[in-house]
mmCIF file of C-alpha atoms in Angstrom:
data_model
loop_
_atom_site.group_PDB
_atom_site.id
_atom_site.type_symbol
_atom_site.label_atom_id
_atom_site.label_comp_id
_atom_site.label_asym_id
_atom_site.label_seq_id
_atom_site.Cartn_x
_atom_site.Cartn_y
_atom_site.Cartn_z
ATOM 1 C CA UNK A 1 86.611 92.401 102.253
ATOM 2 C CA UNK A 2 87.728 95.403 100.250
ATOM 3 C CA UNK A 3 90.643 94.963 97.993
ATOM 4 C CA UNK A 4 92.042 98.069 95.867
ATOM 5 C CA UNK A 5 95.048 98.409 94.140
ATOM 6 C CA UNK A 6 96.159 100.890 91.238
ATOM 7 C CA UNK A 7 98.695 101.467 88.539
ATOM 8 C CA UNK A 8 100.198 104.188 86.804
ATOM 9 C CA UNK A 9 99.044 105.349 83.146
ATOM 10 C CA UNK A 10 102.693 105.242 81.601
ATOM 11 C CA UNK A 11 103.225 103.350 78.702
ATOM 12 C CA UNK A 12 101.418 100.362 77.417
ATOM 13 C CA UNK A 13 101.421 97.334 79.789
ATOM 14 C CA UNK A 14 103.658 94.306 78.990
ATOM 15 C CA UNK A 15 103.803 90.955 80.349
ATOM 16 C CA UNK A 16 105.436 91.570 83.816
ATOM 17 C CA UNK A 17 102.514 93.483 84.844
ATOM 18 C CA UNK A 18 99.955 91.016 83.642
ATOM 19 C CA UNK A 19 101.957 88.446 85.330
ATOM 20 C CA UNK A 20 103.135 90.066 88.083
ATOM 21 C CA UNK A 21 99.902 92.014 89.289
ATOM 22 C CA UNK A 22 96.781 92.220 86.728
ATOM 23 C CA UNK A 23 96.767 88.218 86.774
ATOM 24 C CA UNK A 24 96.083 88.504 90.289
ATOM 25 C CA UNK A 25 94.117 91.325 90.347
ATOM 26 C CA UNK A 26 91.718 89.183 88.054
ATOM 27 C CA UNK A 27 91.454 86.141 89.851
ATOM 28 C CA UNK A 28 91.376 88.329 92.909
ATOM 29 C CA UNK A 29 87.751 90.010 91.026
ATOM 30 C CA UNK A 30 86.731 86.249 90.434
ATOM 31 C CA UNK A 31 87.204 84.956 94.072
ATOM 32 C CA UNK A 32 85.311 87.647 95.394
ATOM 33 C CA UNK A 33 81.908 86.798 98.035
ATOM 34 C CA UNK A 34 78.951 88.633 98.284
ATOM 35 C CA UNK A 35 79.317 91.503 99.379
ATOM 36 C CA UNK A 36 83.169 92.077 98.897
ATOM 37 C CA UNK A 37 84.225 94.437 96.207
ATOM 38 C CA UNK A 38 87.642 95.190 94.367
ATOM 39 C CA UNK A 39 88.055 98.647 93.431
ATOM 40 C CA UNK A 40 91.312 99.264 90.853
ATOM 41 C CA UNK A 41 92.521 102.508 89.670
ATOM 42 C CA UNK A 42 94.544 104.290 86.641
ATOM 43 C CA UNK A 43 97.196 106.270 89.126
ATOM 44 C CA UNK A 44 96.873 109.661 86.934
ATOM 45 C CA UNK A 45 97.610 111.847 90.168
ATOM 46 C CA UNK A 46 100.707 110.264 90.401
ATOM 47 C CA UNK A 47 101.775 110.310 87.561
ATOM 48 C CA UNK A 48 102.304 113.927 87.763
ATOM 49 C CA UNK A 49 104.743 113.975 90.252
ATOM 50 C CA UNK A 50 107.466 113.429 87.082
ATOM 51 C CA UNK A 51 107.665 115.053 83.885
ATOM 52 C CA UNK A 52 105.492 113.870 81.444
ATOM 53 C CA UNK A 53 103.088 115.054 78.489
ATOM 54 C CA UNK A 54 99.535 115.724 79.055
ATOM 55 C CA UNK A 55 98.287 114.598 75.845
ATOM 56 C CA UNK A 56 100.283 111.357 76.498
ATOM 57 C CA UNK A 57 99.066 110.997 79.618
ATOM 58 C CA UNK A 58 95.270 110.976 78.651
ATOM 59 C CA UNK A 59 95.723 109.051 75.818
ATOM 60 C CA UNK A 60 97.979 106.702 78.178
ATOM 61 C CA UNK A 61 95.067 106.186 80.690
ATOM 62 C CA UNK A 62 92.690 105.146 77.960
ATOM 63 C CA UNK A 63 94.980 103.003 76.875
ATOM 64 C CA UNK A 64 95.369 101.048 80.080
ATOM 65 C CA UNK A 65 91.353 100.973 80.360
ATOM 66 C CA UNK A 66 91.545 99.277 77.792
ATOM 67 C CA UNK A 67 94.445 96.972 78.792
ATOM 68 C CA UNK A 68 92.650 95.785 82.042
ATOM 69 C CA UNK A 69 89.301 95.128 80.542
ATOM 70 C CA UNK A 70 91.388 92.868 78.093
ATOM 71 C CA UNK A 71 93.160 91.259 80.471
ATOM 72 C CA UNK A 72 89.544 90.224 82.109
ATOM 73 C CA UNK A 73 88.803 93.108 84.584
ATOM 74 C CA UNK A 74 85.002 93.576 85.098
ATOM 75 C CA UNK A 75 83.839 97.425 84.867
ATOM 76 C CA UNK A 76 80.190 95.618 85.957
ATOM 77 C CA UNK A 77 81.775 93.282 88.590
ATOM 78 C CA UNK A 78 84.893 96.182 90.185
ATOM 79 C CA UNK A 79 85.246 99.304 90.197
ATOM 80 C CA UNK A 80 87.314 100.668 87.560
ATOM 81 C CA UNK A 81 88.157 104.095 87.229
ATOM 82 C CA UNK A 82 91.270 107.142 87.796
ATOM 83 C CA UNK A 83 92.083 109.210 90.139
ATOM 84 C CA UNK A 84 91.802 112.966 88.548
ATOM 85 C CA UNK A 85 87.659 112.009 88.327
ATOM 86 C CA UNK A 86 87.569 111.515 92.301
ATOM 87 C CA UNK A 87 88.711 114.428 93.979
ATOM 88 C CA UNK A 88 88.445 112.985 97.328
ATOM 89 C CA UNK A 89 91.757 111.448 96.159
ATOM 90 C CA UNK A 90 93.757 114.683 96.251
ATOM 91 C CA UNK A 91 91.341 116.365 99.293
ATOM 92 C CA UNK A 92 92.323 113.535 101.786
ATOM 93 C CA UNK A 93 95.873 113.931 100.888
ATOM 94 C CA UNK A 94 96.095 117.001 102.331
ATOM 95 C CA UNK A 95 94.348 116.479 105.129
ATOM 96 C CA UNK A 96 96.714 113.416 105.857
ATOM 97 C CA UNK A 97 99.471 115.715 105.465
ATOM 98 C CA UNK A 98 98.609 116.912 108.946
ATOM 99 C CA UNK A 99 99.416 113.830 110.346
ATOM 100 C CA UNK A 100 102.493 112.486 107.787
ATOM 101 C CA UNK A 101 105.642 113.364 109.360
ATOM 102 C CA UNK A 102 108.709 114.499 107.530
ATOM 103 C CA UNK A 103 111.347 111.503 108.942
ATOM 104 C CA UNK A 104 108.761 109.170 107.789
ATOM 105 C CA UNK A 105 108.468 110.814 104.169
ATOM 106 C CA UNK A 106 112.433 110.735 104.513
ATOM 107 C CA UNK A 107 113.183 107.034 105.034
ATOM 108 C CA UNK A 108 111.065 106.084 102.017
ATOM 109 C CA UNK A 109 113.494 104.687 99.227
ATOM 110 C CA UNK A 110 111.330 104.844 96.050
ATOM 111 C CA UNK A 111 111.717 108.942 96.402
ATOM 112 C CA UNK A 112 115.703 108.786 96.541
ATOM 113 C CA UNK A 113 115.393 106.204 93.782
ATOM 114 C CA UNK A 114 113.233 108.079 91.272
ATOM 115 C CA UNK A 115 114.712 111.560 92.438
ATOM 116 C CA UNK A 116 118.490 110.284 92.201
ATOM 117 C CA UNK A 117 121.350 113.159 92.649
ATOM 118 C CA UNK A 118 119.124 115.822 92.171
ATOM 119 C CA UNK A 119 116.815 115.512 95.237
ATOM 120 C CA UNK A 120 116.884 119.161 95.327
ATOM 121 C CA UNK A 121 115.127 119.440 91.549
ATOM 122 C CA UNK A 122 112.651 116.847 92.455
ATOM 123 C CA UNK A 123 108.900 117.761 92.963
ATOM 124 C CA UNK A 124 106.876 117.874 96.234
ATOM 125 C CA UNK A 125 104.293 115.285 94.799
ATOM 126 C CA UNK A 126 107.425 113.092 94.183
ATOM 127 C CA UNK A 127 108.120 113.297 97.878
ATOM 128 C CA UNK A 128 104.544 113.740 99.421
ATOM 129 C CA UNK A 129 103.985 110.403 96.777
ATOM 130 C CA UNK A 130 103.297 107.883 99.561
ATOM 131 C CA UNK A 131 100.646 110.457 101.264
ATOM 132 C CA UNK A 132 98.825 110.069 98.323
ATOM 133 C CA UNK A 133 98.894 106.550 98.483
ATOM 134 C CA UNK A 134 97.703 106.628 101.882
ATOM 135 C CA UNK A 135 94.886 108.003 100.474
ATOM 136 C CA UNK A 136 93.932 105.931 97.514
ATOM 137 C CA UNK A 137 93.426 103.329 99.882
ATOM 138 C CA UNK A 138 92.276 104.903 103.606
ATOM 139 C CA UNK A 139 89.429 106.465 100.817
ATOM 140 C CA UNK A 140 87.464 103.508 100.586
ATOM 141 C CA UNK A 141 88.230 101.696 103.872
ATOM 142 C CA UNK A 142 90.370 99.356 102.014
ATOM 143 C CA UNK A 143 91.149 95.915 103.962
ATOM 144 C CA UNK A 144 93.257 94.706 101.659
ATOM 145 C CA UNK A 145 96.067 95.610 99.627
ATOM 146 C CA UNK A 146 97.963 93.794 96.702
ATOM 147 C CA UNK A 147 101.576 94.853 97.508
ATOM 148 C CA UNK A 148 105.151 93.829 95.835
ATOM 149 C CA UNK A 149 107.904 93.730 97.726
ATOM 150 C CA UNK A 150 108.797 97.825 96.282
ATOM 151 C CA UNK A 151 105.668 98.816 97.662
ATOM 152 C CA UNK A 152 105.517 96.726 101.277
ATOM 153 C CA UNK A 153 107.142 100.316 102.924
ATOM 154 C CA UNK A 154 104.620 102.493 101.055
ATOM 155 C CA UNK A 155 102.035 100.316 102.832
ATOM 156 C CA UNK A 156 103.209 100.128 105.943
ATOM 157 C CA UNK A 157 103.600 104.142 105.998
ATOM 158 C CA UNK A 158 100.027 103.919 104.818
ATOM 159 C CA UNK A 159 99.277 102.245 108.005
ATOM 160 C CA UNK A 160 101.184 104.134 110.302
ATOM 161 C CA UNK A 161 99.209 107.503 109.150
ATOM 162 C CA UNK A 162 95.696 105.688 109.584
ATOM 163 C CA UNK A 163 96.888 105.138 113.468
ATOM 164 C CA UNK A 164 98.454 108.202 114.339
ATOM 165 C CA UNK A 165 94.792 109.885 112.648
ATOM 166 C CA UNK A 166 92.505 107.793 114.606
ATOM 167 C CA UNK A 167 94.824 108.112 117.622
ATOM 168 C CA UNK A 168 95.056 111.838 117.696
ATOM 169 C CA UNK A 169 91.368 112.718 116.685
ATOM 170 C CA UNK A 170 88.940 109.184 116.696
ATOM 171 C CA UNK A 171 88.353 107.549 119.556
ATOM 172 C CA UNK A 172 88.967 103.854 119.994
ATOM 173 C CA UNK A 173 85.318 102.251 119.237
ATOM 174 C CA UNK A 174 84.965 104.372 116.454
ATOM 175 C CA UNK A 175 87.612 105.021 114.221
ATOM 176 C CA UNK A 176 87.825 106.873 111.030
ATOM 177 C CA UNK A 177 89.992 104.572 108.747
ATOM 178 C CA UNK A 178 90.513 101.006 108.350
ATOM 179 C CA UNK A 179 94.161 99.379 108.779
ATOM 180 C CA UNK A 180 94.738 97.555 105.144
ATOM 181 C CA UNK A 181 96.391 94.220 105.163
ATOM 182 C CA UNK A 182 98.975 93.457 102.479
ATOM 183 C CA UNK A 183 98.452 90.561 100.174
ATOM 184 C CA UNK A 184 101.185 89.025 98.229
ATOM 185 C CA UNK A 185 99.752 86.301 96.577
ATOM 186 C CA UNK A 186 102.525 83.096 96.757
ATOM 187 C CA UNK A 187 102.265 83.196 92.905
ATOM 188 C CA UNK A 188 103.282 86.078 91.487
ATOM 189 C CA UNK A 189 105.768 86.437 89.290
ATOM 190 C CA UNK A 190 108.581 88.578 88.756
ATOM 191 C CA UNK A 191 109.337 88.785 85.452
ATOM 192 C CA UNK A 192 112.640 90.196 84.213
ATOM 193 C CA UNK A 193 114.022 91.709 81.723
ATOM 194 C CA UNK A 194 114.596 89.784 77.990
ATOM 195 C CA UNK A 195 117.582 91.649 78.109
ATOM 196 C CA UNK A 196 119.371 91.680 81.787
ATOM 197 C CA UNK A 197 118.237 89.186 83.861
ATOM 198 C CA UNK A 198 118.991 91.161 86.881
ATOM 199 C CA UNK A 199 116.638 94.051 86.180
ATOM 200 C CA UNK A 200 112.647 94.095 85.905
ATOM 201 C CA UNK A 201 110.654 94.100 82.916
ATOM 202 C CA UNK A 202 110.391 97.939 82.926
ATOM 203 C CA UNK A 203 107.633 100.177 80.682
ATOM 204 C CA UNK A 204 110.337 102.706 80.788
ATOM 205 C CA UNK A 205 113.276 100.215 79.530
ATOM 206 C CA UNK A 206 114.590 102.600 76.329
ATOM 207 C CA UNK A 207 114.638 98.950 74.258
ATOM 208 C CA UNK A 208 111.648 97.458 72.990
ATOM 209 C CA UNK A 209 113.341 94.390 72.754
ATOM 210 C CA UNK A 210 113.519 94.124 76.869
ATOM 211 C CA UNK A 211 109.946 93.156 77.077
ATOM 212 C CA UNK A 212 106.659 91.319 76.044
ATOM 213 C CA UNK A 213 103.822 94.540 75.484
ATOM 214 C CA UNK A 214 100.587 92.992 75.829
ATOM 215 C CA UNK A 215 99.603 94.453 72.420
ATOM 216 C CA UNK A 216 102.595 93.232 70.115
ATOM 217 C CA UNK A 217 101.804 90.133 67.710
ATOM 218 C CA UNK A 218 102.773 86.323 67.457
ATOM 219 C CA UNK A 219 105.677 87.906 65.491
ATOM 220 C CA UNK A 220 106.889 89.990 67.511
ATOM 221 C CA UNK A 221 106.965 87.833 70.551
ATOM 222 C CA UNK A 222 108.356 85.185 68.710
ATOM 223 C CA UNK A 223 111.249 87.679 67.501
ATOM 224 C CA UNK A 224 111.499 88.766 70.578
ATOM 225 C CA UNK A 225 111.942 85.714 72.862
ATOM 226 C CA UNK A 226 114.171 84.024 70.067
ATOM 227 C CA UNK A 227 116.499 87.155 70.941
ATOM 228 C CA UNK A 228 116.023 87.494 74.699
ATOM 229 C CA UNK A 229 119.750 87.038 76.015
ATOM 230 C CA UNK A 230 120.576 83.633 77.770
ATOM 231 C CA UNK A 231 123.945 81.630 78.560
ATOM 232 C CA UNK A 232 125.405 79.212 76.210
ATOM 233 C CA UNK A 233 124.486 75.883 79.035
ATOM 234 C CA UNK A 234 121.795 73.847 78.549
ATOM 235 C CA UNK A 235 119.138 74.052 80.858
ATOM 236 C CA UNK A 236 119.574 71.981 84.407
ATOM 237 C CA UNK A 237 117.290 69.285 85.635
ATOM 238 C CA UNK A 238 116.685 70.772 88.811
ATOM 239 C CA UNK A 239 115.942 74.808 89.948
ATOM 240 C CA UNK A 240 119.268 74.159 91.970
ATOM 241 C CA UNK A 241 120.990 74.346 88.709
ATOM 242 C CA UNK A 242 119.602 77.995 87.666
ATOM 243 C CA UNK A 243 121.711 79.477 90.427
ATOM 244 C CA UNK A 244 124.069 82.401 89.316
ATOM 245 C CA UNK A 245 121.635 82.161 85.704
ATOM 246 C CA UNK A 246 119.369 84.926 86.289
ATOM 247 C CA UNK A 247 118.811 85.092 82.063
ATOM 248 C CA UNK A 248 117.855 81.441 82.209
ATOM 249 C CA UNK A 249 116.008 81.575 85.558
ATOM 250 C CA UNK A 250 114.007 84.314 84.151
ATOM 251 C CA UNK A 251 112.356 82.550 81.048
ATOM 252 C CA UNK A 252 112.286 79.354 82.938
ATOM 253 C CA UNK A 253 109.960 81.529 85.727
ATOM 254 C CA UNK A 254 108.281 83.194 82.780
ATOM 255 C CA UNK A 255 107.044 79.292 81.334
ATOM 256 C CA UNK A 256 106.226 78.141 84.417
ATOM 257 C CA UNK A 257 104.034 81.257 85.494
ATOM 258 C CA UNK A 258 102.317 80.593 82.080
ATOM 259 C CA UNK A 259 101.595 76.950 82.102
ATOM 260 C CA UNK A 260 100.723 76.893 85.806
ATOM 261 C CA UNK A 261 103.588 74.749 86.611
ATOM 262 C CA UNK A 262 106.775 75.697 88.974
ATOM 263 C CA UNK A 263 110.009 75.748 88.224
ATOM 264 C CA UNK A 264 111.253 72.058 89.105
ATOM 265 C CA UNK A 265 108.527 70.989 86.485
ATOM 266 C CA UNK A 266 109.297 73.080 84.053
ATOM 267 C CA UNK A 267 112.974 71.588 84.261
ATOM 268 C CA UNK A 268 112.051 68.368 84.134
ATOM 269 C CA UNK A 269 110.455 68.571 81.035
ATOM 270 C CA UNK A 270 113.299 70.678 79.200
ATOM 271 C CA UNK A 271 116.280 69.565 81.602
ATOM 272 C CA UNK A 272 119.276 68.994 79.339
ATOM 273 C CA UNK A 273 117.889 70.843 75.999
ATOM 274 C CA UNK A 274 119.647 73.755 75.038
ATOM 275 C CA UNK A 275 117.403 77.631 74.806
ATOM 276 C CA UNK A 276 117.643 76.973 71.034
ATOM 277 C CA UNK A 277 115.476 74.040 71.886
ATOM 278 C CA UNK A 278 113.186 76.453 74.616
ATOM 279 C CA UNK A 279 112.391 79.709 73.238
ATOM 280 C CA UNK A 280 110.321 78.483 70.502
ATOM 281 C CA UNK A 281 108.061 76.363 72.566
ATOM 282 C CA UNK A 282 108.521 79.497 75.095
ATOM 283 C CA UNK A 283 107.617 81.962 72.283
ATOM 284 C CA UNK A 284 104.873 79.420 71.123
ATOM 285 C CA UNK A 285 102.951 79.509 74.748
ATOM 286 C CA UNK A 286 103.092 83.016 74.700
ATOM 287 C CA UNK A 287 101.643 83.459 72.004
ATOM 288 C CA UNK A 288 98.851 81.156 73.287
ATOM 289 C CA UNK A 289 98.090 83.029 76.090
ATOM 290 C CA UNK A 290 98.841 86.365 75.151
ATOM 291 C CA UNK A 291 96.737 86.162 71.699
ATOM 292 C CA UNK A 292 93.394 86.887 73.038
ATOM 293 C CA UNK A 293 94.452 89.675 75.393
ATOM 294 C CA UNK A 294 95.940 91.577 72.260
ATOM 295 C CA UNK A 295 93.109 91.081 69.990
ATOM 296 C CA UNK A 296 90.420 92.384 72.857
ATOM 297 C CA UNK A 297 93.209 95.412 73.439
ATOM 298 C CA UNK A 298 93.292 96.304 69.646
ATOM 299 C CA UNK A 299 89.765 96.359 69.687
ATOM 300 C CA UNK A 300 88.744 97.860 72.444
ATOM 301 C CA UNK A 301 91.545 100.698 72.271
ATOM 302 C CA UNK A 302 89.493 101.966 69.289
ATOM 303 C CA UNK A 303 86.678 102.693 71.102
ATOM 304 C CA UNK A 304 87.011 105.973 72.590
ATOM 305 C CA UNK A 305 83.755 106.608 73.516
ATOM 306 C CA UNK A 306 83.322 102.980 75.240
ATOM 307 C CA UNK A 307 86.632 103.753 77.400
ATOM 308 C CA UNK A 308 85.471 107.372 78.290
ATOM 309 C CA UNK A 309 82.135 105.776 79.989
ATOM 310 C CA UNK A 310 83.812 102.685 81.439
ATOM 311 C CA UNK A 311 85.897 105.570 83.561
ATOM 312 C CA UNK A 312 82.687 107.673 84.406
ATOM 313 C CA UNK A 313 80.787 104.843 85.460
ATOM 314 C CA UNK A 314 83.465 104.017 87.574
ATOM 315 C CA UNK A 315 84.659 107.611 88.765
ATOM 316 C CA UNK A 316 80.772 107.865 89.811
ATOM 317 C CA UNK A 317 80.846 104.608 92.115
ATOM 318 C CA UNK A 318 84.031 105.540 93.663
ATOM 319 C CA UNK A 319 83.034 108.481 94.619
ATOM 320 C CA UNK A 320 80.011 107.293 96.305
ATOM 321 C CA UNK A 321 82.213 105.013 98.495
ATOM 322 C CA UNK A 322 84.579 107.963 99.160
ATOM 323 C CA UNK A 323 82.360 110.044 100.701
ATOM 324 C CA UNK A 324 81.677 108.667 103.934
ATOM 325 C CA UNK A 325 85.113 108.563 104.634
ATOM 326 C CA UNK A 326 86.255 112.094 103.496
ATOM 327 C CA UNK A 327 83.255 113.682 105.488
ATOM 328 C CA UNK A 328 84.579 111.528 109.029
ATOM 329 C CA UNK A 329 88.032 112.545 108.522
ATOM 330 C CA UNK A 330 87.119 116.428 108.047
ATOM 331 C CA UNK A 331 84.655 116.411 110.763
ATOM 332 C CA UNK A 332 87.056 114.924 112.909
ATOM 333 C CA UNK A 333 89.544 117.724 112.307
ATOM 334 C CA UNK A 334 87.557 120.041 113.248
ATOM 335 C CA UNK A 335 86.248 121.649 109.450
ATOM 336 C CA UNK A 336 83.284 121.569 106.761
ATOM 337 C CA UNK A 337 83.601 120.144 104.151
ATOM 338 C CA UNK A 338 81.684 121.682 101.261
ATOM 339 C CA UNK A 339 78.468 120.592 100.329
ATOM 340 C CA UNK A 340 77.288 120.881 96.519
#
């Protein structure tokens, strides 16, 4: 088993992402047999494919180094590392842009999301995005891939290219890339906005105030979740009862994701108590379990030099695992690939 998964270098993470994906990603590291491996990458190629500084950008991606090790990934035990170190990243790409076909690009919603009116104005690496997707995982033979349900078409495009490749130039008992699974694990959670319940906890939401960053303090959380937005109803006694509430539903989810319980046990406990009754014991668990996360992020965010070899050690292992793959896939089209 081969799990890898990435994320982009944009902003400082917050607590939908540990929730939502890094949680797993963890306990995903933890699980793993002999033998099995869980490679996760800083997505610096993508990030690209929008405007963006490139002195923010660097600093961003040592940032998030920094932000996974503290949330408990392993450089010893996975492979960290990003994408601009491994250039088989960018090589395969192109070479699966032989086989991507336009309508496919064309049906994928994330480009006429991030691209809007102006799909015109928008970048090629905006639109050739999901090649390079294909890549990051078809790389390293991936079996398995952590998806959400935003990413479940970028996947299955992912897929479709690996079939068509082996199809038109690998023969049947000897294929050149591996057909990844998606794994949504039953508990992730989506965590929404403190400030509209109906939108995502979002790196790129213009108000601080909308999220939980994994490096603010027990202040700031507590400020924070004592002005999230809810309803003026006390809280129901069953999950029934949080229907047309998406504020309320939301910090209910977000207690329940941290405490290990679900929903219905969440409400039986606070069932009938008003939020100014439930954001301070809300505030008071995050704070709990967000406390040693931000002083490990603090510290480690310092360490430039530390950061800087956790990615080199990792660039250097992915690339050995990368290898293999990129020479099949050019010798099966025919070219050379150059040797150093």
């Amino acid at each position: 088993m081969r799990v890898v998964s990435g994320i982009q270098p944009t902003g400082s993470l917050h607590l939908g992402n540990y929730l939502g994906a890094i949680r797993n990603w963890v306990r995903m590291q933890d699980a793993m047999e002999e033998g099995s491996e869980c490679l996760f990458f800083l997505a610096d190629l993508h990030a690209i494919s929008m405007q963006h500084d490139p002195k923010e950008l660097h600093s961003a991606t040592l940032e998030m180094v920094a932000a996974l090790v503290a949330c408990g990934i392993d450089p010893d035990r996975s492979v960290l590392f990003n994408q601009a170190q491994v250039p088989a990243h960018a090589e395969l790409q192109w070479l699966l842009n032989g086989t991507a076909r336009m309508g496919w690009l064309n049906r994928m919603t994330q480009f006429k999301d991030k691209s809007g009116k102006n799909r015109e104005g928008a970048s090629v690496a905006l639109f050739t995005y999901p090649v390079l997707q294909a890549a990051d995982v078809l790389l390293y033979q991936a079996t398995h891939v952590p998806v959400g349900e935003d990413q479940k078409q970028h996947l299955e495009l992912a897929r479709d290219i690996a079939q068509k490749f082996n199809n038109d130039f690998a023969s049947e008992d000897a294929p050149v890339f591996t057909l990844p699974e998606p794994i949504t694990p039953p508990e992730a959670a989506r965590i929404m906005s403190l400030r509209d319940g109906t939108a995502k906890m979002s790196k790129s939401d213009p108000s601080d105030m909308s999220r939980i960053n994994l490096a603010d303090d027990a202040d700031t959380v507590m400020k924070k979740v004592k002005k999230a937005k809810t309803d003026p109803e006390p809280l129901p006694s069953e999950a029934a009862g949080l229907a047309g509430r998406p504020e309320a539903l939301n910090l209910v989810s977000i207690y329940a994701a941290l405490s290990g319980a679900n929903v219905d046990g969440v409400l039986a406990e606070f069932g009938g108590q008003g939020f100014g009754g439930f954001k301070p014991a809300l505030g008071e668990l995050m704070v709990e379990a967000l406390a040693p996360i931000s002083q490990r992020f603090v510290e480690l965010k310092q360490d430039r030099e530390a950061l800087d070899a956790i990615l080199a050690k990792g660039a250097w292992r992915a690339r050995q695992h990368a290898g293999p793959t990129l020479d099949a896939a050019y010798e099966a089209l025919g070219l050379v690939r150059a040797r150093d």
